[in-house]
CSV table of C-alpha atoms in Angstrom, one decimal:
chain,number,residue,atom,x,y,z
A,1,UNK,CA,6.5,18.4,-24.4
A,2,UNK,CA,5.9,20.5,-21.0
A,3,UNK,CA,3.1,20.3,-19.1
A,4,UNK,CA,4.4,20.8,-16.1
A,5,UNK,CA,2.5,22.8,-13.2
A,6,UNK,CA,3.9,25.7,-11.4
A,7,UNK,CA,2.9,25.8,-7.9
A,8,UNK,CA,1.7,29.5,-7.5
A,9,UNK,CA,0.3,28.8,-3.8
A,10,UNK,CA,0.1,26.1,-1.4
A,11,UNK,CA,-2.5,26.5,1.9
A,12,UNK,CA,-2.4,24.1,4.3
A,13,UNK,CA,-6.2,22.4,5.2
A,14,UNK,CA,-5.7,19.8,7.4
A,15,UNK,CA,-2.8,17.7,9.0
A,16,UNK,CA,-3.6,14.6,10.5
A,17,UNK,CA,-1.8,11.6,11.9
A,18,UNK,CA,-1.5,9.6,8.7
A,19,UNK,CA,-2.0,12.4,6.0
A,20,UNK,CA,-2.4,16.2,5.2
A,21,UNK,CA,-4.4,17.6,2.9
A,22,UNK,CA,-3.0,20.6,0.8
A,23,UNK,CA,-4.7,23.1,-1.9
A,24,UNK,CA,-2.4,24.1,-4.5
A,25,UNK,CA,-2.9,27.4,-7.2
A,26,UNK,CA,-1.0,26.2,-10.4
A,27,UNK,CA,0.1,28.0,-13.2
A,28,UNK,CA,-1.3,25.5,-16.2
A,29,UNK,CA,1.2,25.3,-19.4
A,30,UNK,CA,-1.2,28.0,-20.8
A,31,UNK,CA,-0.7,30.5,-18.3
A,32,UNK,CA,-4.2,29.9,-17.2
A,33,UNK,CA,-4.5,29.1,-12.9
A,34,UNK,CA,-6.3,26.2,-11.6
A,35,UNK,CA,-6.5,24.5,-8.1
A,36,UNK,CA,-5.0,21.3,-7.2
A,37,UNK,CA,-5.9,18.9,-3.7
A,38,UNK,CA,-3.4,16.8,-2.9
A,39,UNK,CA,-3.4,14.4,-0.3
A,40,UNK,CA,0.2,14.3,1.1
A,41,UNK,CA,1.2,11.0,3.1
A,42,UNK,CA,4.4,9.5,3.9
A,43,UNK,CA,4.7,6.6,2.2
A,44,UNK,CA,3.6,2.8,3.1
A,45,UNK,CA,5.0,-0.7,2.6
A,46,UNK,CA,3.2,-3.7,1.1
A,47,UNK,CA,4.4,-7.3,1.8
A,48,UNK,CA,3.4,-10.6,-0.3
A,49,UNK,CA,4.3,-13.4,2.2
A,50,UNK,CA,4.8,-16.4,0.2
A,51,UNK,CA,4.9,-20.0,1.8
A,52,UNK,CA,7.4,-22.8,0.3
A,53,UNK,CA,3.7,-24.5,-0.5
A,54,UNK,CA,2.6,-21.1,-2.3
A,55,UNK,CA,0.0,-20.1,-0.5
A,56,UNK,CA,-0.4,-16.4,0.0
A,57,UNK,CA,-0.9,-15.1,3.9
A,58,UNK,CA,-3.8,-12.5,3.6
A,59,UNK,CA,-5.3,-10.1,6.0
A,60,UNK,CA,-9.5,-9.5,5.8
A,61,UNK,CA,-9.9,-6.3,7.8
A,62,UNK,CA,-13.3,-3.8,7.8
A,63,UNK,CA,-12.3,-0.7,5.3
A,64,UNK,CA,-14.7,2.4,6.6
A,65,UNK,CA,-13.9,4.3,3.8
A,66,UNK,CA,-15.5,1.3,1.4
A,67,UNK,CA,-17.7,0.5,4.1
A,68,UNK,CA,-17.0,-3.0,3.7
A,69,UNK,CA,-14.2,-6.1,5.1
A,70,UNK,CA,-12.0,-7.1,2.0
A,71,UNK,CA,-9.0,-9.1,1.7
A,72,UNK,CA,-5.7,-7.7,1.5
A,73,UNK,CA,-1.5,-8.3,2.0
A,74,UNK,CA,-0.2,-6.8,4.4
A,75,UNK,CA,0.6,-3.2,4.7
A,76,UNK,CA,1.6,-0.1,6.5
A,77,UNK,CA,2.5,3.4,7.0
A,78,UNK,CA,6.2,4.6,6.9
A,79,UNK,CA,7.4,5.7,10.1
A,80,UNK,CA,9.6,9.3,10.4
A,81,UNK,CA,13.5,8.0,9.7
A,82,UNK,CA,12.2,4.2,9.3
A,83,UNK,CA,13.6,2.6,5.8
A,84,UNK,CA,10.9,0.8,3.8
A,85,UNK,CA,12.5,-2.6,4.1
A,86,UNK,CA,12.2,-2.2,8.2
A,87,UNK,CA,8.4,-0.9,7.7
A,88,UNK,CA,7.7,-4.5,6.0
A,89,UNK,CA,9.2,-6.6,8.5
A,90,UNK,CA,7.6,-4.8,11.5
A,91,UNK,CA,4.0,-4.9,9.7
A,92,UNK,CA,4.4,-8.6,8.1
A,93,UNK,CA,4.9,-9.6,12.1
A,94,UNK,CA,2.0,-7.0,13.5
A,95,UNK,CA,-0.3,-8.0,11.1
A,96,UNK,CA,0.3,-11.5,10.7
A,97,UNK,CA,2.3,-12.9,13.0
A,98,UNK,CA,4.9,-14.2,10.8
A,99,UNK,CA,8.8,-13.2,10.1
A,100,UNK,CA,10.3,-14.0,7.2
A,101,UNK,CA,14.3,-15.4,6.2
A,102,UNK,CA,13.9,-13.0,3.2
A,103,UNK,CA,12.0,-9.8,3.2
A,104,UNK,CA,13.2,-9.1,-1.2
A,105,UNK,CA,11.9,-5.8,-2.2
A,106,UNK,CA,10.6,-6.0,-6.0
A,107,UNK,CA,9.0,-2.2,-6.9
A,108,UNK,CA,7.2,0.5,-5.9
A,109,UNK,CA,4.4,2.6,-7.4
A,110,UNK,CA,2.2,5.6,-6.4
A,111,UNK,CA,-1.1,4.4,-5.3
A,112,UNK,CA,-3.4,7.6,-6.6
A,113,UNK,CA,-1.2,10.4,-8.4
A,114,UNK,CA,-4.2,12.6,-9.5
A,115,UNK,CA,-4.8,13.7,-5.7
A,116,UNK,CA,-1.7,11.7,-3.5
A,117,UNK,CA,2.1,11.5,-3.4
A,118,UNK,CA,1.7,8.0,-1.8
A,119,UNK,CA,4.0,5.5,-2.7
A,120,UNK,CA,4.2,1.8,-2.0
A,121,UNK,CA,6.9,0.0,-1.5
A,122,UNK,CA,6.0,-3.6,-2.5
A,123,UNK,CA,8.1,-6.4,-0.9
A,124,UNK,CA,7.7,-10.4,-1.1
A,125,UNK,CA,8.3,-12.4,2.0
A,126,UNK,CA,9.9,-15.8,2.0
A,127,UNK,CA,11.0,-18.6,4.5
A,128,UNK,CA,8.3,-17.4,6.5
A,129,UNK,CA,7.8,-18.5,10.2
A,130,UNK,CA,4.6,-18.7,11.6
A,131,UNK,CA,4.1,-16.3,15.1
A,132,UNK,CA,1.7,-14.6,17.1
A,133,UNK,CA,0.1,-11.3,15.6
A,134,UNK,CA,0.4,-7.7,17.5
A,135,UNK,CA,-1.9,-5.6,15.6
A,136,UNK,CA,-2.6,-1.9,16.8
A,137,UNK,CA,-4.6,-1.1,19.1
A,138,UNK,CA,-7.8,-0.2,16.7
A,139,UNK,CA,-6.8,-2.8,14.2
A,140,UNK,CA,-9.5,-6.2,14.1
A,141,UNK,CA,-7.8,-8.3,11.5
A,142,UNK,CA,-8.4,-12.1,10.5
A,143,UNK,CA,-5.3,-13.9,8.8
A,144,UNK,CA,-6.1,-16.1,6.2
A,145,UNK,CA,-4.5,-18.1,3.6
A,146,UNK,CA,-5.1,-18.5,-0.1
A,147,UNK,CA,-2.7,-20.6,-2.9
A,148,UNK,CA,-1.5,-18.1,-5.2
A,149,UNK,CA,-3.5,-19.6,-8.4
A,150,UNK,CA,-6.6,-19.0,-6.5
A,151,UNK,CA,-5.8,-15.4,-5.4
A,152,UNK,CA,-4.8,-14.6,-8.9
A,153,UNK,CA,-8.3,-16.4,-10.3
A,154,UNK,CA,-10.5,-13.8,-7.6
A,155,UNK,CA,-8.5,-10.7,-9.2
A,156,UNK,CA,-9.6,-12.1,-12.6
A,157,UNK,CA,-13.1,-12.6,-11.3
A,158,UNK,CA,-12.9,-8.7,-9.6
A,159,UNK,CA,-13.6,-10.3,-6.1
A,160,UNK,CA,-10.1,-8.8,-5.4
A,161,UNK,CA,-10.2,-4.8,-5.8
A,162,UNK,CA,-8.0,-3.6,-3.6
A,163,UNK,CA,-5.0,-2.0,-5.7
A,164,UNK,CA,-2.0,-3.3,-3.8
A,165,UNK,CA,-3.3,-6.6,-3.7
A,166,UNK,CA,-3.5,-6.7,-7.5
A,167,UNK,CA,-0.2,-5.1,-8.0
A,168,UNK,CA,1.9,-7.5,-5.6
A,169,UNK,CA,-0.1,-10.5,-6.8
A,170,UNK,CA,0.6,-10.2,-10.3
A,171,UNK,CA,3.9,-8.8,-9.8
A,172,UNK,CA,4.9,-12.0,-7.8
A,173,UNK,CA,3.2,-14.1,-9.4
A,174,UNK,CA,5.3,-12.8,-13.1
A,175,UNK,CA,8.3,-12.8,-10.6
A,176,UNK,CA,8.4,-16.2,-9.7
A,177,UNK,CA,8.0,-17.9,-12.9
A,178,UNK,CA,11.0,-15.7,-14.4
């Protein structure tokens, strides 16, 4: 079966620093044209740092796009010519403060494919050593800690929505018990 979209014309809207936003005209399977937005972004890591007591480190930062502070791993944006593994060990130290002995990647997945070419890279840190944080400048985040079976019992409860979160908890957490 192909229903695959030829892209007719793309017109560039907006480029910013951590995404640009594009407006394709597709041919649809049927010959009919339609317009696609797609969010185009470079790619991001996320990290699961795992202690040898399996608590989870977690970030709680203010989200303006949700308008509200939620709890999260850490994360970050792809840098031009970085490699995802070197991404994760520069945010799990930014963020966090901690380095890890084993920085093990496990998958990676696209965050929104209806509108965005994002894709995570999802990573789980071990033999971490505790350190001092260097967030960006604009970044106001609050480390704290969580056992895994407790993380795992907010996602079943929805107090846990962001996606990443989700993916690299139950991904470790199936992981680990293998």
């Amino acid at each position: 079966m192909g229903y695959e979209e030829k892209t007719m014309k793309t017109e560039k809207i907006y480029e910013g620093k951590i995404l640009n936003l594009r407006i394709d005209t597709v041919e649809l399977p049927d010959k009919k044209y339609s317009k696609r937005e797609i969010v185009e972004h470079p790619g991001a890591v996320a990290i699961l740092p795992l202690t040898d007591d399996n608590d989870v480190i977690l970030v709680k930062q203010y989200r303006k796009a949700i308008e509200k502070e939620i709890l999260e791993i850490p994360a970050g944006k792809l840098e031009i010519g970085e490699e995802p593994r070197e991404t994760a060990i520069r945010e799990l130290k930014e963020e966090t403060g901690y380095t890890a002995k084993k920085m093990e990647y496990l998958l990676e997945f696209y965050t929104s494919p209806g509108f965005s070419n994002e894709k995570l890279y999802l990573f789980i840190a071990t033999g971490l050593v505790e350190g001092e944080a260097e967030p960006d400048r604009d970044e106001y985040i609050e480390i704290t800690k969580l056992k895994l079976d407790d993380l795992l019992n907010m996602i079943s409860k929805g107090d846990i929505l962001d996606c990443k979160t989700i993916v690299g908890a139950l991904t470790v957490n199936n992981y680990i018990k293998k």
